[in-house]
Short mmCIF file of C-alpha atoms in Angstrom, two decimals:
data_model
loop_
_atom_site.label_atom_id
_atom_site.label_comp_id
_atom_site.label_asym_id
_atom_site.label_seq_id
_atom_site.Cartn_x
_atom_site.Cartn_y
_atom_site.Cartn_z
CA UNK D 104 80.83 111.05 119.40
CA UNK D 105 82.92 108.11 118.37
CA UNK D 106 85.28 106.10 120.50
CA UNK D 107 88.57 105.91 118.56
CA UNK D 108 90.50 102.67 118.97
CA UNK D 109 93.90 101.91 117.45
CA UNK D 110 94.79 98.28 116.85
CA UNK D 111 98.55 97.88 117.14
CA UNK D 112 101.18 95.23 117.64
CA UNK D 113 104.93 95.42 118.06
CA UNK D 114 105.38 92.43 115.72
CA UNK D 115 103.75 91.16 112.57
CA UNK D 116 101.65 88.04 112.29
CA UNK D 117 99.47 88.75 115.31
CA UNK D 118 96.18 88.72 113.41
CA UNK D 119 95.80 92.47 113.87
CA UNK D 120 94.13 93.26 110.54
CA UNK D 121 91.95 90.15 110.76
CA UNK D 122 90.89 91.33 114.21
CA UNK D 123 90.26 94.90 113.01
CA UNK D 124 88.10 93.78 110.10
CA UNK D 125 86.03 91.22 111.96
CA UNK D 126 85.61 93.40 115.05
CA UNK D 127 84.42 96.27 112.84
CA UNK D 128 81.82 93.96 111.30
CA UNK D 129 80.72 92.66 114.70
CA UNK D 130 80.29 96.18 116.11
CA UNK D 131 78.43 97.34 112.99
CA UNK D 132 76.09 94.37 113.10
CA UNK D 133 74.90 95.57 116.52
CA UNK D 134 73.77 98.79 114.83
CA UNK D 135 76.79 100.89 115.72
CA UNK D 136 78.10 103.31 113.12
CA UNK D 137 81.66 102.12 112.50
CA UNK D 138 84.52 103.37 110.33
CA UNK D 139 87.56 101.14 109.76
CA UNK D 140 90.64 103.10 108.68
CA UNK D 141 93.58 101.35 107.00
CA UNK D 142 96.81 103.06 108.10
CA UNK D 143 99.06 100.28 106.85
CA UNK D 144 101.18 101.27 103.81
CA UNK D 145 100.75 97.67 102.66
CA UNK D 146 96.97 98.17 102.54
CA UNK D 147 96.14 95.18 104.70
CA UNK D 148 92.39 95.81 104.87
CA UNK D 149 92.07 96.02 101.09
CA UNK D 150 94.20 92.92 100.61
CA UNK D 151 92.07 91.07 103.16
CA UNK D 152 89.04 91.90 101.02
CA UNK D 153 90.81 90.77 97.83
CA UNK D 154 90.95 94.26 96.36
CA UNK D 155 93.62 95.24 93.87
CA UNK D 156 96.46 97.58 94.77
CA UNK D 157 94.90 100.48 92.84
CA UNK D 158 91.23 99.59 93.07
CA UNK D 159 90.30 102.05 95.79
CA UNK D 160 91.18 105.65 96.42
CA UNK D 161 91.28 106.50 100.10
CA UNK D 162 93.57 107.79 102.82
CA UNK D 163 96.55 108.54 100.57
CA UNK D 164 94.47 110.83 98.35
CA UNK D 165 92.66 112.36 101.32
CA UNK D 166 95.98 113.24 102.95
CA UNK D 167 97.14 114.82 99.69
CA UNK D 168 93.91 116.81 99.36
CA UNK D 169 93.09 115.42 95.92
CA UNK D 170 89.72 114.04 97.10
CA UNK D 171 87.37 114.99 99.93
CA UNK D 172 86.32 112.80 102.83
CA UNK D 173 83.05 111.71 101.20
CA UNK D 174 84.88 110.46 98.11
CA UNK D 175 87.43 108.58 100.21
CA UNK D 176 84.88 106.52 102.18
CA UNK D 177 83.81 103.10 100.88
CA UNK D 178 80.36 101.91 101.90
CA UNK D 179 79.91 98.20 102.61
CA UNK D 180 77.08 95.68 102.48
CA UNK D 181 76.75 96.16 106.25
CA UNK D 182 74.78 99.41 106.32
CA UNK D 183 76.46 100.82 109.41
CA UNK D 184 80.04 99.92 108.42
CA UNK D 185 82.26 102.08 106.20
CA UNK D 186 85.91 101.79 105.22
CA UNK D 187 88.61 104.36 104.67
CA UNK D 188 91.08 102.34 102.58
CA UNK D 189 94.77 103.07 102.28
CA UNK D 190 94.29 104.41 98.76
CA UNK D 191 96.46 104.10 95.68
CA UNK D 192 99.97 104.01 97.02
CA UNK D 193 103.02 102.63 95.28
CA UNK D 194 105.23 100.55 97.55
CA UNK D 195 108.12 102.87 96.72
CA UNK D 196 106.17 105.74 98.31
CA UNK D 197 105.48 103.95 101.61
CA UNK D 198 108.13 105.92 103.50
CA UNK D 199 106.77 109.25 102.30
CA UNK D 200 103.25 108.12 103.26
CA UNK D 201 104.40 107.27 106.79
CA UNK D 202 106.35 110.51 107.15
CA UNK D 203 103.38 112.58 106.05
CA UNK D 204 101.04 110.86 108.49
CA UNK D 205 103.55 111.42 111.29
CA UNK D 206 104.47 115.01 110.52
CA UNK D 207 101.46 116.72 108.99
CA UNK D 208 98.85 116.43 111.73
CA UNK D 209 96.31 115.50 109.04
CA UNK D 210 95.47 112.14 110.58
CA UNK D 211 94.22 113.78 113.75
CA UNK D 212 92.10 116.17 111.67
CA UNK D 213 90.57 113.30 109.70
CA UNK D 214 89.84 111.32 112.86
CA UNK D 215 88.23 114.31 114.58
CA UNK D 216 86.04 114.93 111.55
CA UNK D 217 84.88 111.31 111.52
CA UNK D 218 84.48 111.18 115.30
CA UNK D 219 81.35 113.31 115.05
CA UNK D 220 79.74 110.94 112.53
CA UNK D 221 80.37 107.51 114.08
CA UNK D 222 80.09 105.44 117.22
CA UNK D 223 83.47 103.78 116.63
CA UNK D 224 86.51 104.63 114.54
CA UNK D 225 88.99 101.73 114.34
CA UNK D 226 92.53 102.52 113.18
CA UNK D 227 94.36 99.49 111.79
CA UNK D 228 98.03 100.37 112.31
CA UNK D 229 100.98 98.80 110.53
CA UNK D 230 102.96 96.33 112.62
CA UNK D 231 105.82 97.74 114.63
CA UNK D 232 106.19 100.88 116.71
CA UNK D 233 107.18 103.48 114.13
CA UNK D 234 105.78 106.84 113.18
CA UNK D 235 102.33 105.71 112.04
CA UNK D 236 101.28 103.85 115.21
CA UNK D 237 102.50 106.78 117.30
CA UNK D 238 100.43 109.21 115.22
CA UNK D 239 97.44 106.88 115.57
CA UNK D 240 97.85 106.72 119.36
CA UNK D 241 97.99 110.51 119.46
CA UNK D 242 94.58 110.60 117.75
CA UNK D 243 92.97 107.75 119.74
CA UNK D 244 91.10 107.21 122.96
CA UNK D 245 92.28 103.63 123.37
CA UNK D 246 94.68 101.04 121.97
CA UNK D 247 93.75 97.38 121.52
CA UNK D 248 96.80 95.11 121.38
CA UNK D 249 96.46 91.66 119.77
CA UNK D 250 98.77 89.11 121.41
CA UNK D 251 99.62 86.07 119.31
CA UNK D 252 99.78 83.05 121.60
CA UNK D 253 103.49 82.51 121.00
CA UNK D 254 106.52 83.20 123.23
CA UNK D 255 108.08 85.92 121.00
CA UNK D 256 104.86 87.90 120.97
CA UNK D 257 104.63 87.71 124.75
CA UNK D 258 108.27 88.81 125.16
CA UNK D 259 107.76 91.83 122.91
CA UNK D 260 104.40 93.08 124.14
CA UNK D 261 106.02 95.35 126.70
CA UNK D 262 107.36 97.45 123.83
CA UNK D 263 103.95 98.55 122.59
CA UNK D 264 102.77 99.16 126.16
CA UNK D 265 105.74 101.49 126.74
CA UNK D 266 104.97 103.43 123.55
CA UNK D 267 101.35 103.88 124.62
CA UNK D 268 102.57 105.24 127.96
CA UNK D 269 105.03 107.57 126.23
CA UNK D 270 102.40 108.98 123.86
CA UNK D 271 100.05 109.41 126.81
CA UNK D 272 102.74 111.35 128.69
CA UNK D 273 103.91 113.57 125.84
CA UNK D 274 101.15 113.91 123.26
CA UNK D 275 97.72 112.62 124.20
CA UNK D 276 96.83 112.30 127.89
CA UNK D 277 93.52 110.72 126.91
CA UNK D 278 94.90 107.58 125.26
CA UNK D 279 94.97 104.36 127.29
CA UNK D 280 95.27 100.63 126.83
CA UNK D 281 91.82 99.19 126.14
CA UNK D 282 93.01 95.63 126.48
CA UNK D 283 95.26 92.82 125.31
CA UNK D 284 93.47 90.40 122.98
CA UNK D 285 94.88 86.85 122.77
CA UNK D 286 94.86 85.68 119.14
CA UNK D 287 95.72 82.47 117.28
CA UNK D 288 95.09 80.56 120.48
CA UNK D 289 95.20 76.76 120.42
CA UNK D 290 95.10 75.48 123.98
CA UNK D 291 95.79 71.95 122.79
CA UNK D 292 99.39 73.09 122.28
CA UNK D 293 101.56 73.31 125.39
CA UNK D 294 103.36 76.42 124.11
CA UNK D 295 100.12 78.35 123.59
CA UNK D 296 98.83 77.18 126.97
CA UNK D 297 102.01 78.40 128.66
CA UNK D 298 101.83 81.78 126.89
CA UNK D 299 98.22 82.24 127.93
CA UNK D 300 99.00 81.32 131.50
CA UNK D 301 101.81 83.87 131.60
CA UNK D 302 99.61 86.53 130.00
CA UNK D 303 96.85 86.01 132.56
CA UNK D 304 99.37 86.11 135.42
CA UNK D 305 101.57 88.97 134.29
CA UNK D 306 99.50 91.35 132.14
CA UNK D 307 96.74 93.69 133.14
CA UNK D 308 93.67 94.20 130.96
CA UNK D 309 93.65 90.87 129.11
CA UNK D 310 90.26 90.41 127.46
CA UNK D 311 88.15 87.45 128.54
CA UNK D 312 87.48 86.80 124.86
CA UNK D 313 90.25 85.14 122.89
CA UNK D 314 90.48 84.47 119.16
CA UNK D 315 91.41 80.89 118.27
CA UNK D 316 93.63 79.61 115.52
CA UNK D 317 91.05 78.32 113.02
CA UNK D 318 90.77 77.28 109.39
CA UNK D 319 87.76 79.56 108.91
CA UNK D 320 90.04 82.61 108.86
CA UNK D 321 92.08 81.15 106.01
CA UNK D 322 88.90 80.35 104.06
CA UNK D 323 87.56 83.85 104.60
CA UNK D 324 90.87 85.36 103.52
CA UNK D 325 90.92 83.22 100.39
CA UNK D 326 87.46 84.53 99.47
CA UNK D 327 88.22 88.11 100.50
CA UNK D 328 85.41 88.37 103.06
CA UNK D 329 84.97 88.73 106.83
CA UNK D 330 84.60 85.41 108.62
CA UNK D 331 80.91 86.08 109.36
CA UNK D 332 80.22 86.18 105.60
CA UNK D 333 81.17 82.54 105.04
CA UNK D 334 78.14 80.79 103.59
CA UNK D 335 78.51 77.46 105.36
CA UNK D 336 77.28 76.93 108.92
CA UNK D 337 78.25 79.98 110.97
CA UNK D 338 81.79 79.37 112.24
CA UNK D 339 82.14 79.52 116.03
CA UNK D 340 84.81 82.21 115.52
CA UNK D 341 82.03 84.63 114.53
CA UNK D 342 80.64 84.32 118.04
CA UNK D 343 84.08 85.20 119.42
CA UNK D 344 84.02 88.57 117.66
CA UNK D 345 80.45 89.20 118.73
CA UNK D 346 81.50 88.44 122.30
CA UNK D 347 84.49 90.76 121.92
CA UNK D 348 82.23 93.57 120.69
CA UNK D 349 79.99 93.10 123.74
CA UNK D 350 83.00 92.97 126.06
CA UNK D 351 84.38 96.21 124.61
CA UNK D 352 81.05 98.02 124.90
CA UNK D 353 80.63 96.80 128.48
CA UNK D 354 84.14 97.96 129.32
CA UNK D 355 83.53 101.38 127.78
CA UNK D 356 80.29 101.73 129.71
CA UNK D 357 82.16 100.96 132.94
CA UNK D 358 84.69 103.70 132.10
CA UNK D 359 82.05 106.29 131.20
CA UNK D 360 81.15 109.08 133.64
CA UNK D 361 78.40 108.33 136.12
CA UNK D 362 76.12 110.74 134.25
CA UNK D 363 75.72 108.23 131.43
CA UNK D 364 77.43 105.40 129.66
CA UNK D 365 77.84 104.55 125.99
CA UNK D 366 74.04 104.42 125.66
CA UNK D 367 72.60 106.39 128.56
CA UNK D 368 68.83 105.93 129.02
CA UNK D 369 66.14 107.66 131.03
CA UNK D 370 65.34 105.80 134.29
CA UNK D 371 62.06 103.86 134.09
CA UNK D 372 59.63 102.14 136.43
CA UNK D 373 58.01 98.77 135.81
CA UNK D 374 54.98 99.47 138.05
#
């Protein structure tokens, strides 16, 4: 059964979709079965992969019932990674898309169907704290919150934490904060250093891994690929996402019941 993780941020520009895409790749490259779902009406995952606005069918059509789940899933060159794109959605219909996700209950049905087929389902939410992130939290086990290493992001992070708590109280008692992930970190800058210091002092559940501000992300975006697919020498940022994947799996194992973790094994003897 999959662990369902929403990636959400109260403000744009946090690197949320970049994190979702590269984390999905890192988890899949360990052999985990991963589905990345694009809940953003802007279609951020497709845009990150340089796909045209109407190139892929996906979530929009699945919600409408015009295609089935098999037809909505896009396979990738990483055998264990699949995508559920936003689908063909005109920008003028974004509000209707959000309202349907929030009011129909279909998102939870789709997630539960995919939960049985995967190890991880990652939900890339639109920025902000509107109807779609709330619906995603209601269907999730955990929320991962990227924190851009800038003062405004730090000041606003309490908003998303309060929404997680509210959804946990009213709709989904299972959902919890998985962790706060520092992104766009450049510790050579005093401002970023001050933000990170405050985050470590004041916030619970800050990941040990942080994602730096790096040119490799811009190059990967220009080419429409995950950062690990760059053909030059492997960027050090790739190792950050691999470390994040390990940190998440270790954390989930620590939260699992004593009867078995994410990958329970039979006890063995060496001699």
